[in-house]
Coordinates of C-alpha atoms and ligand atoms in Angstrom, one line a residue:
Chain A
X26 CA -33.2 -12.0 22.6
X27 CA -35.7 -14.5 21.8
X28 CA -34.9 -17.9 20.2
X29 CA -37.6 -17.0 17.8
X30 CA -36.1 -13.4 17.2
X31 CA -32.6 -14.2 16.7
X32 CA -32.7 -15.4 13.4
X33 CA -34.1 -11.9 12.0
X34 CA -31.5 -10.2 14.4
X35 CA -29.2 -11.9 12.7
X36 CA -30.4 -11.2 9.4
X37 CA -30.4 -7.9 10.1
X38 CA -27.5 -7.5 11.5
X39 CA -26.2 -9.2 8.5
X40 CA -27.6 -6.4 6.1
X41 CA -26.7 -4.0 7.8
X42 CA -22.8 -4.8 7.7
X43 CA -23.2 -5.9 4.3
X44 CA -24.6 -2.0 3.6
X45 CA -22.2 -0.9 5.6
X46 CA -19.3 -2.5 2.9
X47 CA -21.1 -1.2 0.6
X48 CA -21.0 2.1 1.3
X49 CA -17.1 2.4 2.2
X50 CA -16.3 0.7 -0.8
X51 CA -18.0 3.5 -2.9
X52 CA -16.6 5.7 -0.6
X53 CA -12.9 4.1 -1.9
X54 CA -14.5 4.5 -5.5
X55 CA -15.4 7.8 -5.4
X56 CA -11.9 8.7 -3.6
X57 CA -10.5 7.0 -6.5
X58 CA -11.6 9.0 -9.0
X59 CA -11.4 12.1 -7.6
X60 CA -7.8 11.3 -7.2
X61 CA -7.5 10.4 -11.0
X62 CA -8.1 13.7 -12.4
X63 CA -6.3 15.9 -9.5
X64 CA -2.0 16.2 -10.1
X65 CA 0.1 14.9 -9.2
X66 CA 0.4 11.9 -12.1
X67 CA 2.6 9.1 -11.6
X68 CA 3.0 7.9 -14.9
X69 CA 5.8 5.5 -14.4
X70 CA 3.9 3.7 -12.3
X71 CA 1.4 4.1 -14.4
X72 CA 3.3 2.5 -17.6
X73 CA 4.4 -0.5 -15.0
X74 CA 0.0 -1.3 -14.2
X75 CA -0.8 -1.3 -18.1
X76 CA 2.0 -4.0 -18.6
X77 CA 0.9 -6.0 -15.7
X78 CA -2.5 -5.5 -16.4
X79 CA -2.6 -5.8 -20.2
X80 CA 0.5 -7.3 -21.7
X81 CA 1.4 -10.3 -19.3
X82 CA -2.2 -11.3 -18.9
X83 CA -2.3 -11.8 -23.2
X84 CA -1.1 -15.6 -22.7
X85 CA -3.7 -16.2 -20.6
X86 CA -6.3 -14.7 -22.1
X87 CA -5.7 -16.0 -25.5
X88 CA -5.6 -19.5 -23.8
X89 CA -9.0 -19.0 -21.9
X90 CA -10.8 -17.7 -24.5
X91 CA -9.4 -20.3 -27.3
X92 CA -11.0 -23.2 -25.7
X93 CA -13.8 -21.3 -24.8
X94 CA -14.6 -20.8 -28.2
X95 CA -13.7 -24.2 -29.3
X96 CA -16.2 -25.6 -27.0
X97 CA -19.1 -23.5 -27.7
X98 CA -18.6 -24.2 -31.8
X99 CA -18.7 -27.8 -30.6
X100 CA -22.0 -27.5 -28.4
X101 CA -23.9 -25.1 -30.8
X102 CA -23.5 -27.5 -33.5
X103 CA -24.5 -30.7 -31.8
X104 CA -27.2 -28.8 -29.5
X105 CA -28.5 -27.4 -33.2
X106 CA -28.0 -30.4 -34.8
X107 CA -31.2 -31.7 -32.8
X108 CA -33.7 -29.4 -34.9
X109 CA -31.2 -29.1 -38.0
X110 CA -29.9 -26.1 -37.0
X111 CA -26.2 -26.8 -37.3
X112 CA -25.8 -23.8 -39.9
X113 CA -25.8 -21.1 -37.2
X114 CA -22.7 -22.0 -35.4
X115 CA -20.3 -19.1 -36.3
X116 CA -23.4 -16.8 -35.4
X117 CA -24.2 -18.2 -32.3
X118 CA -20.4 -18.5 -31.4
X119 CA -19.9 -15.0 -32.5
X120 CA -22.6 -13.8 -30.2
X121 CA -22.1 -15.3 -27.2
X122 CA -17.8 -14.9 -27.2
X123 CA -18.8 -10.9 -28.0
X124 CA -21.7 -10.7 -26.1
X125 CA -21.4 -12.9 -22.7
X126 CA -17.9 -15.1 -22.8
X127 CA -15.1 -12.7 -23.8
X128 CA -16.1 -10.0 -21.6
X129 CA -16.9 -12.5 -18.6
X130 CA -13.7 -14.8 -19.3
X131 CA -11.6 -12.0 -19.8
X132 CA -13.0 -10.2 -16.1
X133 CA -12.6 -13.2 -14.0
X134 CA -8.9 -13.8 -15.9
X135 CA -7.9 -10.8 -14.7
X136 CA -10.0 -11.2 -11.7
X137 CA -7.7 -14.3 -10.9
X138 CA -4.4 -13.1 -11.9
X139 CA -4.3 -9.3 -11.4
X140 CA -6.8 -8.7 -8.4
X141 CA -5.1 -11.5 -6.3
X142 CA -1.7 -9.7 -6.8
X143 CA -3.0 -6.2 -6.3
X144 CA -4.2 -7.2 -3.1
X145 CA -1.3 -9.5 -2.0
X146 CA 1.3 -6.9 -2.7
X147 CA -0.7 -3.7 -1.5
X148 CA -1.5 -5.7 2.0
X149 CA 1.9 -6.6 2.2
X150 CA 2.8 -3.0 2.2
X151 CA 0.2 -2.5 4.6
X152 CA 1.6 -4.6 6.8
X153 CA 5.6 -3.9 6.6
X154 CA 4.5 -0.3 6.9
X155 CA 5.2 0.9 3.6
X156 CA 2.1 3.1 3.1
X157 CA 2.8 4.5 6.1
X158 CA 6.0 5.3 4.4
X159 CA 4.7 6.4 1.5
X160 CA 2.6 9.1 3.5
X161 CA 5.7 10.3 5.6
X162 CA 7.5 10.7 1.9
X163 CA 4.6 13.5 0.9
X164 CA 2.7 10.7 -1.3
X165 CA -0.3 9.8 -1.4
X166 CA -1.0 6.0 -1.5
X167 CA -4.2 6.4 -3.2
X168 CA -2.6 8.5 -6.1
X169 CA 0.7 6.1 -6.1
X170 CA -0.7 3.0 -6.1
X171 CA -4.7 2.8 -6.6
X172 CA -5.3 5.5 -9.7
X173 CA -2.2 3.8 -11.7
X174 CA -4.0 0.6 -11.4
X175 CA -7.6 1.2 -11.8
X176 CA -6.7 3.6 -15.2
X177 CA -4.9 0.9 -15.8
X178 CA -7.5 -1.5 -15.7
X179 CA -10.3 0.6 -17.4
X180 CA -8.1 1.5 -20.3
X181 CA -6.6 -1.6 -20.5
X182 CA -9.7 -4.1 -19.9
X183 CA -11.3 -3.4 -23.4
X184 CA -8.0 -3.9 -26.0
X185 CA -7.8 -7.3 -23.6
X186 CA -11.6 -8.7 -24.5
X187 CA -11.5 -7.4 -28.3
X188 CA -8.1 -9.8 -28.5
X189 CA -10.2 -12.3 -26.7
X190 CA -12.8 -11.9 -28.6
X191 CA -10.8 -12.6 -31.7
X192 CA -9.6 -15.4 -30.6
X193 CA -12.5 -16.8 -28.9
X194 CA -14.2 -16.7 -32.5
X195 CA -10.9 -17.8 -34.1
X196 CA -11.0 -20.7 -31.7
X197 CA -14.8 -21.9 -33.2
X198 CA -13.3 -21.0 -36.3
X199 CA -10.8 -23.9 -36.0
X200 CA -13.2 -26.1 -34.5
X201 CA -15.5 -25.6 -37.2
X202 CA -13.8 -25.6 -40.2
X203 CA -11.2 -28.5 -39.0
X204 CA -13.4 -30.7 -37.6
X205 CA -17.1 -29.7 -38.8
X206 CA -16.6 -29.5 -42.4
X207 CA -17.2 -25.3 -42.3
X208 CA -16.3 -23.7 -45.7
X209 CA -13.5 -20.9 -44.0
X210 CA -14.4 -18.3 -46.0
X211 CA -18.5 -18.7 -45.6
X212 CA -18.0 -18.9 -41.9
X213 CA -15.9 -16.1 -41.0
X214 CA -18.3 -13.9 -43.5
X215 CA -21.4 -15.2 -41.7
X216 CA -19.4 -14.2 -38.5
X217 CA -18.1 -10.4 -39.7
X218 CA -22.1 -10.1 -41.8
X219 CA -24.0 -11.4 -38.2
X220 CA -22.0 -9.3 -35.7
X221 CA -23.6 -5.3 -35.0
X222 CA -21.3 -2.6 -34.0
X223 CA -24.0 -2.3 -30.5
X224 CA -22.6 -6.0 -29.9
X225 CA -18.7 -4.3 -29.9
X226 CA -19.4 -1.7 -28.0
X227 CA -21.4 -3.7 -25.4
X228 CA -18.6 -6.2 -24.6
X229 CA -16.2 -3.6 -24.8
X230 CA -17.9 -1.3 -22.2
X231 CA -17.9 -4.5 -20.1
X232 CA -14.4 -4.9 -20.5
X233 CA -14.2 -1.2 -19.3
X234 CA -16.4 -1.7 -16.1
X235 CA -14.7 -5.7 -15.3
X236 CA -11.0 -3.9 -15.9
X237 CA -12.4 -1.0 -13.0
X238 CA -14.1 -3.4 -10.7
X239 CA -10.9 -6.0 -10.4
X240 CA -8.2 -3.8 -10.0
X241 CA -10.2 -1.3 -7.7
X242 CA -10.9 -4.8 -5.4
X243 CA -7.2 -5.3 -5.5
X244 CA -6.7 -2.2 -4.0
X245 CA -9.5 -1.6 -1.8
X246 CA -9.0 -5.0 0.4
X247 CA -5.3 -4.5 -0.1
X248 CA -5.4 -1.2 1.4
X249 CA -7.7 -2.3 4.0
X250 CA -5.5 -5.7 5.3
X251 CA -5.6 -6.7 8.5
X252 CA -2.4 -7.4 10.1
X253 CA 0.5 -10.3 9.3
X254 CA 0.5 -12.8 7.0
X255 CA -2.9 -13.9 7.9
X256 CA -4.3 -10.2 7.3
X257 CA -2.2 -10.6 3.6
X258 CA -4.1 -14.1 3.0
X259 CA -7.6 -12.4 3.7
X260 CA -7.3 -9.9 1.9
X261 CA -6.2 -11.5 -1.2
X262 CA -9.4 -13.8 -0.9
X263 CA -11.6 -11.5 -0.2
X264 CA -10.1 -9.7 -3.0
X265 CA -11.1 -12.3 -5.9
X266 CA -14.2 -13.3 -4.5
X267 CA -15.9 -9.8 -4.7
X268 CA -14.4 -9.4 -7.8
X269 CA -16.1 -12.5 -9.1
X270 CA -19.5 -12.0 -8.1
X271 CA -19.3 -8.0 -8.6
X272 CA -17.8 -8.8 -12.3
X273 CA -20.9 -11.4 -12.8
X274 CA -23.6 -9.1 -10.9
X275 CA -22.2 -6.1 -13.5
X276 CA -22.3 -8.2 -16.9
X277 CA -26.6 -9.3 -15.7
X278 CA -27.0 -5.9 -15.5
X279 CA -24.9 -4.3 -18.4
X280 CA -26.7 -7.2 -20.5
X281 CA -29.8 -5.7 -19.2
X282 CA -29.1 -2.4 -20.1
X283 CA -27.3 -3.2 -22.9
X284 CA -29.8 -5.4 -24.8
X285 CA -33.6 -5.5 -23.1
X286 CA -35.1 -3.1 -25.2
Chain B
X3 CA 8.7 23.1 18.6
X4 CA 7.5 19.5 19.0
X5 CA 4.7 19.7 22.0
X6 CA 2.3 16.6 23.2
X7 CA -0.1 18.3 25.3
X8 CA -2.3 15.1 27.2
X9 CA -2.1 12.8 24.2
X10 CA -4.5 9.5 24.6
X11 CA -4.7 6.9 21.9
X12 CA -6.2 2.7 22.1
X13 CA -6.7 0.5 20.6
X14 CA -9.8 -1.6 21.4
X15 CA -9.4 -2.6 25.4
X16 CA -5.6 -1.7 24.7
X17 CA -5.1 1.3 26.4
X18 CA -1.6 2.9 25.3
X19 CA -1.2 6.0 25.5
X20 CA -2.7 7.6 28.6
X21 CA -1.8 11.4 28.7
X22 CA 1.4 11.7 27.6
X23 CA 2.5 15.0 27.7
X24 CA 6.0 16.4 26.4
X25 CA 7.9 19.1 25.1
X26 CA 11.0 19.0 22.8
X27 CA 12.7 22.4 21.9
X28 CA 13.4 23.2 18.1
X29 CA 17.3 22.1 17.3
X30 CA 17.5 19.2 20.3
X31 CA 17.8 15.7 20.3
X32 CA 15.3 13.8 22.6
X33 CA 15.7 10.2 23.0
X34 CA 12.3 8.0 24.2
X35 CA 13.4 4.9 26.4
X36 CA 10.9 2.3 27.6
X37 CA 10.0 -1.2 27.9
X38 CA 8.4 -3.0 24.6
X39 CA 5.1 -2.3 23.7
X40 CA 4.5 1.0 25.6
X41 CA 3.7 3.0 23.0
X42 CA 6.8 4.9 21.8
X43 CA 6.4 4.2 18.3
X44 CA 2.9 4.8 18.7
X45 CA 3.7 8.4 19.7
X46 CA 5.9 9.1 16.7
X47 CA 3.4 7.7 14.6
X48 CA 0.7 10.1 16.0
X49 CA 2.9 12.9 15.0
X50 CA 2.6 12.3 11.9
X51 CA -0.9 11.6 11.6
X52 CA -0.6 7.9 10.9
X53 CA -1.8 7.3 14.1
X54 CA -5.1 9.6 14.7
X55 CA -4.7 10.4 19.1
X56 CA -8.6 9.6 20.4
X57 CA -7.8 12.7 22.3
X58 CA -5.5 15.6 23.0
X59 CA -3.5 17.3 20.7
X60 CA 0.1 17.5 19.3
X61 CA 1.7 21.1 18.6
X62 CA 4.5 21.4 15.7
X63 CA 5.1 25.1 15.7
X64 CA 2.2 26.1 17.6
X65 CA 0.1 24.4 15.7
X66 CA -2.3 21.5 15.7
X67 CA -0.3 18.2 13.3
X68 CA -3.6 17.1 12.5
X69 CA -4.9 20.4 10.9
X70 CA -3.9 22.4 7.5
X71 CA -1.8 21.4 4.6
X72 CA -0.7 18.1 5.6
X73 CA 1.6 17.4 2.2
X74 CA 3.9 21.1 3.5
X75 CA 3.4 19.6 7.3
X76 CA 5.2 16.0 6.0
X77 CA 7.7 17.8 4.0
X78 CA 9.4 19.2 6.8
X79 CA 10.1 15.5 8.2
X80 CA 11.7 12.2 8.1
X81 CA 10.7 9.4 9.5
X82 CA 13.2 5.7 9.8
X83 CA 10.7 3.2 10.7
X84 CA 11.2 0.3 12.9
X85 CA 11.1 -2.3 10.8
X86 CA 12.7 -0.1 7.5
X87 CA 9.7 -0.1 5.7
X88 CA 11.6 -0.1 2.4
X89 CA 9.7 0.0 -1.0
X90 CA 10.5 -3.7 -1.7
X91 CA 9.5 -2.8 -6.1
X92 CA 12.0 -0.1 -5.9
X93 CA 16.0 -0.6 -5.7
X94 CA 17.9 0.4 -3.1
X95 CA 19.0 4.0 -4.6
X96 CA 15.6 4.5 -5.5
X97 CA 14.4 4.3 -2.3
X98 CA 16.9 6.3 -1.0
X99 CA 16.1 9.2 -3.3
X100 CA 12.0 8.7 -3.4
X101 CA 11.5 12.3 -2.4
X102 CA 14.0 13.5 -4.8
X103 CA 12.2 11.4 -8.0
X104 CA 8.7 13.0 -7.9
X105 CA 6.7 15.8 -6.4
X106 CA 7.5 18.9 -5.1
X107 CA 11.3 18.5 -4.3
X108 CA 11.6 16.4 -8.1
X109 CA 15.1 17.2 -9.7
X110 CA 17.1 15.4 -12.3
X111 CA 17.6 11.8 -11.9
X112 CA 21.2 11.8 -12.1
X113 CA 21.2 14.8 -9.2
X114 CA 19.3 12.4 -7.4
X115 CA 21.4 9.5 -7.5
X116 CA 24.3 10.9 -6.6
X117 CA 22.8 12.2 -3.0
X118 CA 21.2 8.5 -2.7
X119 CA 25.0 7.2 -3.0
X120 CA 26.1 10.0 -0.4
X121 CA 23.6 9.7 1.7
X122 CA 24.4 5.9 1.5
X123 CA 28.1 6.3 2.4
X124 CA 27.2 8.1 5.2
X125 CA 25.6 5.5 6.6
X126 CA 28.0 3.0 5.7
X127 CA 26.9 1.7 2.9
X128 CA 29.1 1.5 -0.4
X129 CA 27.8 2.3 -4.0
X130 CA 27.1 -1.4 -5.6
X131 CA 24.7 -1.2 -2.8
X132 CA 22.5 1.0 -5.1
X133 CA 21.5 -0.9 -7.6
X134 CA 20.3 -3.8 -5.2
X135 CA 16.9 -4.5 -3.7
X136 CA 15.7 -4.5 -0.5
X137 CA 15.2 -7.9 -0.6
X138 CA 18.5 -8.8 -1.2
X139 CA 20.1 -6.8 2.1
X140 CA 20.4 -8.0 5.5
X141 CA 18.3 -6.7 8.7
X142 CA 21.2 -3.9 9.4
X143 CA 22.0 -3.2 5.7
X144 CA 17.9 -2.3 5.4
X145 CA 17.7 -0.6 8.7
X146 CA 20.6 1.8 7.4
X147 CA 19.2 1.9 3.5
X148 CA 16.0 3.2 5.6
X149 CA 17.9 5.7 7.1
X150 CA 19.6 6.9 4.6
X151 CA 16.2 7.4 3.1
X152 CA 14.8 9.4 6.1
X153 CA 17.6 12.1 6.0
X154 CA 17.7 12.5 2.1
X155 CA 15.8 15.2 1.8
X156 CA 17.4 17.1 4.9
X157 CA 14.5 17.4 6.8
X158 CA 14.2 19.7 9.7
X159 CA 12.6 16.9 12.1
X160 CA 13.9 13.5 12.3
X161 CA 12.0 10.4 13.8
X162 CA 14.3 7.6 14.6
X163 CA 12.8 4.6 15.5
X164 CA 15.1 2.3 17.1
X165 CA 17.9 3.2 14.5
X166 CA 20.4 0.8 16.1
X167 CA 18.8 -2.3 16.4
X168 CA 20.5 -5.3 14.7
X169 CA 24.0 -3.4 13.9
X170 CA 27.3 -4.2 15.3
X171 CA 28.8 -2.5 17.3
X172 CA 30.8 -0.7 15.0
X173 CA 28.2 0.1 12.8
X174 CA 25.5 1.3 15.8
X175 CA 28.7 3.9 16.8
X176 CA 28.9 4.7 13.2
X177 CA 25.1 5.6 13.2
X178 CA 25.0 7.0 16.4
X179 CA 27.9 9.7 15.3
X180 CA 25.6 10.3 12.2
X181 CA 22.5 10.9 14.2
X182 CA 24.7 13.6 16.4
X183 CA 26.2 15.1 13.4
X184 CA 22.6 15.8 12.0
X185 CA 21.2 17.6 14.7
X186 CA 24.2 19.5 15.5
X187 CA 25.6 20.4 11.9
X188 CA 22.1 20.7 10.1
X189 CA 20.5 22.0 13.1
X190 CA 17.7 19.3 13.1
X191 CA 14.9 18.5 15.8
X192 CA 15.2 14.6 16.6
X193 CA 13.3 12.6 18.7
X194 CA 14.9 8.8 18.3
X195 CA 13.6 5.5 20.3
X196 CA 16.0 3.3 21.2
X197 CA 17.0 0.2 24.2
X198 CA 20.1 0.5 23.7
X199 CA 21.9 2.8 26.5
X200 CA 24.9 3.7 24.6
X201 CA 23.2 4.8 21.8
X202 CA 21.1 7.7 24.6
X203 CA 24.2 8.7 25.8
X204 CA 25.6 9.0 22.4
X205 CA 22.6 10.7 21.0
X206 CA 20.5 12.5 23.3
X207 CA 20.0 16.1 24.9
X208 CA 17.2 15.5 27.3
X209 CA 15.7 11.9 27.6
X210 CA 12.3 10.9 28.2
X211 CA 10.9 7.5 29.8
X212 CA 7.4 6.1 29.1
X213 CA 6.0 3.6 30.8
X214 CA 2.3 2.5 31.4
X215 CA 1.2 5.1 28.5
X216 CA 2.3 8.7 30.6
X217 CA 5.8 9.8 30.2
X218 CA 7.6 8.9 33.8
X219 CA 10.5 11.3 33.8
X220 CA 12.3 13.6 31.5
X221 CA 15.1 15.4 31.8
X222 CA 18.7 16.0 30.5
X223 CA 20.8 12.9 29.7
X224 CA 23.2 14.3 32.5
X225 CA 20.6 13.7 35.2
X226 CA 19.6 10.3 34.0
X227 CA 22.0 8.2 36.2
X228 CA 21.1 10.1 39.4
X229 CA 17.3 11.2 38.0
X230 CA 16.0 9.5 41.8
X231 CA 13.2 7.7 39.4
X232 CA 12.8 4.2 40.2
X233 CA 11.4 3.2 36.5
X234 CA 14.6 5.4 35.0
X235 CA 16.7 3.3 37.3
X236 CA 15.8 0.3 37.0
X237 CA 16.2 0.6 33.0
X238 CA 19.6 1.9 33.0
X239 CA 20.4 -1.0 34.8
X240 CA 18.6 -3.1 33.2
X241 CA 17.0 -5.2 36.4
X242 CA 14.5 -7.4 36.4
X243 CA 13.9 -6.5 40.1
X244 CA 12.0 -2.8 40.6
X245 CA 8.8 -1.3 39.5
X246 CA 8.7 -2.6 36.2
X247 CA 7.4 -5.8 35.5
X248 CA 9.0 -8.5 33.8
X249 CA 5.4 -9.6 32.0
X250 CA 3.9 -7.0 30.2
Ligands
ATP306 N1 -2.2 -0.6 14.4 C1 -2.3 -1.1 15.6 N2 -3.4 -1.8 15.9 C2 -3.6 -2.4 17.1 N3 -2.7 -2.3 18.1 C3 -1.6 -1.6 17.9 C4 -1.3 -1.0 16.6 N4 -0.1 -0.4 16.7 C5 0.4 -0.6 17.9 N5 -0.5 -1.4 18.7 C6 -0.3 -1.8 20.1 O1 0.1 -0.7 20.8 C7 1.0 -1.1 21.8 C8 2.3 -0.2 21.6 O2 2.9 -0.5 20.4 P1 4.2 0.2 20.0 O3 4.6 -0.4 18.6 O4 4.1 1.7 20.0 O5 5.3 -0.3 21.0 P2 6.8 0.2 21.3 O6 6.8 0.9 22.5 O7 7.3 0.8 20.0 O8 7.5 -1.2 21.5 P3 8.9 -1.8 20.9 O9 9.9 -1.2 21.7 O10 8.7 -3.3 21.0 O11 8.9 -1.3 19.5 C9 1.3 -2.6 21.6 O12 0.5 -3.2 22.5 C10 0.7 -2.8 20.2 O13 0.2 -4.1 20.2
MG307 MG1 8.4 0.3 18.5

């Protein structure tokens, strides 16, 4: 190949193993579902992803999404400040947490602390054979291990970003009122008078679609470790990173779909 | 009832299996001998579909493994894998019983305990083992937790892989009897890799040897000492002078 070539070849080849991902991984997505709604259920395992998934990630949440809050009151009211705009702090904050930050704090959270262990624990039973177990026992790992967790995450997802939400706007709340001189009561009406019911169920269909794409990255580059403890280590990066950028690629273009017209 | 006929598999340059072919009658006990990294559990695996063969095929019954309902194929076997290949979220009992918890053979949970615990005594194991994790169990305590597991159900074919390996003494007798007991009282069609000599002439009807991915020799465990095969030979014997190389 030519030095002058090699470059595009390279790009090329690039793209094409990029669309080659692509395509296997909405191969695993499609799979996925059509597992879902086919018996058998395992709905102990089931009850096991929505505690991992929802409850034990509350602390964090709540934590991520408090300061978040806090910080955008302060920024809103010293950025409005500039044109005498302070007023519109518990609108602005209210929009953004529901619209943009819950959603998108609440996907990479989970991102961080659900995809990485998906991954890490289905690899590791990748690699000490256990889904090859799993098949021998009559069970499918896809059924066992990957619906449980993505139902989990869809179903669960949404209650996690309306808390986060909450608290995200409790958080500017605080901020606001303890160290703005906010009336409480004016600002939380302003908030509840500002917010549309389109603006709920936008972040909450993002909460949906974040919930699917982290735990179905956890599984898919779990499932598809290489070998050893260096397979196990890929695959939980790999995992979070393409669970990052897919979560932000998703949220452009829900927030596209959601609120260009 | 358990025929390879020309079975090749590779991985990348890796050539393994190279046309193995092999035949093991319903209700017999074959045991596969060879050096590490030939391919024997590679050719257990392939039975079961969790290796695909690049070519050949493998008869169970007459029929092709890798065709028709594969969830009724996998119910008629159990498989101990090499390295136990517990389920390390489940306890031990749990494991033990996974068949007996869910799907087609489901029945009450307290039914199912009580066959994890037998099937735990039988291979040595007491009952405070039960309620344990994998985790917390040595090599040999796992290896027989994993057995227990693969003859729970009462399968009709049983893959052993290397079912001895990091026991005493005691215990590799103890799990050799059991292996005997299975095939003769239940009837069962085995096929079990082991190294360790004792165990084959404990265990086995007929014995096969693979080396350099065909199968070298079979015949019945009787013949083995005078089988006239340099390879069977010099594994009994365990030399590191013959045909066999020392550096695979
Ligand atoms: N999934 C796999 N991917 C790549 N190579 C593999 C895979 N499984 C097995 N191999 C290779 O196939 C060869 C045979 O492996 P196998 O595990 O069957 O050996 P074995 O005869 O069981 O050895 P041992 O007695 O040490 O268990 C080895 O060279 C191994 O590296
Ligand atoms: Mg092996």
């Amino acid at each position: 190949m030519s030095r002058v070539l090699s470059p595009i070849a390279a790009l090329g080849a690039l793209t094409l193993s990029a669309l080659a991902a692509l395509g296997r991984l909405a191969i695993f997505t499609g799979q996925t579902f059509a597992h879902m709604i086919r018996p058998p259920f395992y709905i102990k395992e089931f009850g096991a992803a929505l505690m991992n998934v929802g409850y034990f990630s509350l602390p964090v949440i709540g934590l991520t999404t408090l300061f978040t809050g806090g910080a955008l009151a302060l920024q809103i009211y010293a950025g409005g400040a500039r044109f005498s705009a302070e007023a519109v702090v518990p609108q602005i904050v209210a929009i953004g947490i529901v619209r943009e930050l819950g959603p998108v704090m609440v996907g990479l959270m989970i991102a961080a602390r659900v995809t990485s262990s998906i991954a890490a624990e289905i690899a590791t039973m990748k690699v000490t054979e256990q889904l090859d177990a799993l098949v021998t026992l009559s069970t499918h790992p896809m059924k066992y291990l990957t619906v449980p967790r993505v139902l989990a995450g869809i179903i669960v997802v949404p209650m996690l970003v309306a808390v986060g939400n909450i608290i995200g706007i409790m958080g500017g709340w605080a901020v606001a009122v303890g160290t703005l001189d906010f009336n409480s009561a004016t600002y939380l009406q302003n908030t509840a008078d500002f917010l549309e019911t389109s603006d709920i169920i936008s972040s909450l269909a993002k909460g949906a679609v974040n919930g699917g794409i982290a735990t179905l990255m956890g599984c898919y580059y779990g499932m598809n470790s290489g070998r050893g403890a260096m397979g196990v280590g890929r695959a939980t990066k790999g995992s979070v990173e393409a669970a990052a950028v897919l979560i932000l690629a998703a949220n452009f273009v829900l927030t596209g779909i959601f609120f260009s017209s | 009832m358990i025929r390879f006929e020309n079975v090749h598999k590779a991985f990348g340059s890796n050539r393994v299996l190279r046309g193995v072919n092999l035949h093991i009658p319903k209700g017999e006990s074959m045991v596969i001998i060879g050096g590490s990294g030939t391919g024997k559990s590679v050719a257990l695996k392939s039975v079961l579909g969790l290796v695909k063969p690049d070519s050949g095929t493998i008869f169970v019954d007459g029929k092709d493994a890798s065709e028709g309902d594969h969830d009724a194929f996998l119910a008629r076997f159990g498989m101990l894998f090499q390295g136990g290949a517990l389920f390390d979220s489940l306890p031990v009992w749990q494991n033990v019983a996974f068949r007996l918890l869910r799907g087609s053979l489901k029945r009450p949970t307290e039914e199912a305990r009580a066959i994890a615990v037998e099937k735990l005594r039988r291979v040595g194991l007491k009952e405070e083992v039960a309620d344990r994790y994998p985790a917390e169990l040595s090599g040999g305590m796992q290896k027989r937790v994993g057995l227990a597991r693969a003859i729970a159900a009462e399968p009709e074919i049983i893959f052993f892989d290397e079912p001895t390996t990091g026991l005493d003494p005691i215990m590799s007798g103890v799990i050799n009897e059991l292996i005997r007991e299975i095939v003769v009282e239940m009837g069962a069609t085995a096929m079990t890799i082991t190294h360790d000599m004792s165990s084959v002439r404990a265990i086995a009807d007929k014995v096969a040897m693979l080396h350099d991915g065909v199968i070298q020799w079979t015949g019945p465990v009787a013949k083995m000492d005078d089988s006239g095969d340099p390879y069977v030979a010099q594994f009994i014997s365990g030399s590191a002078e013959g045909p066999i190389e020392a550096v695979r």
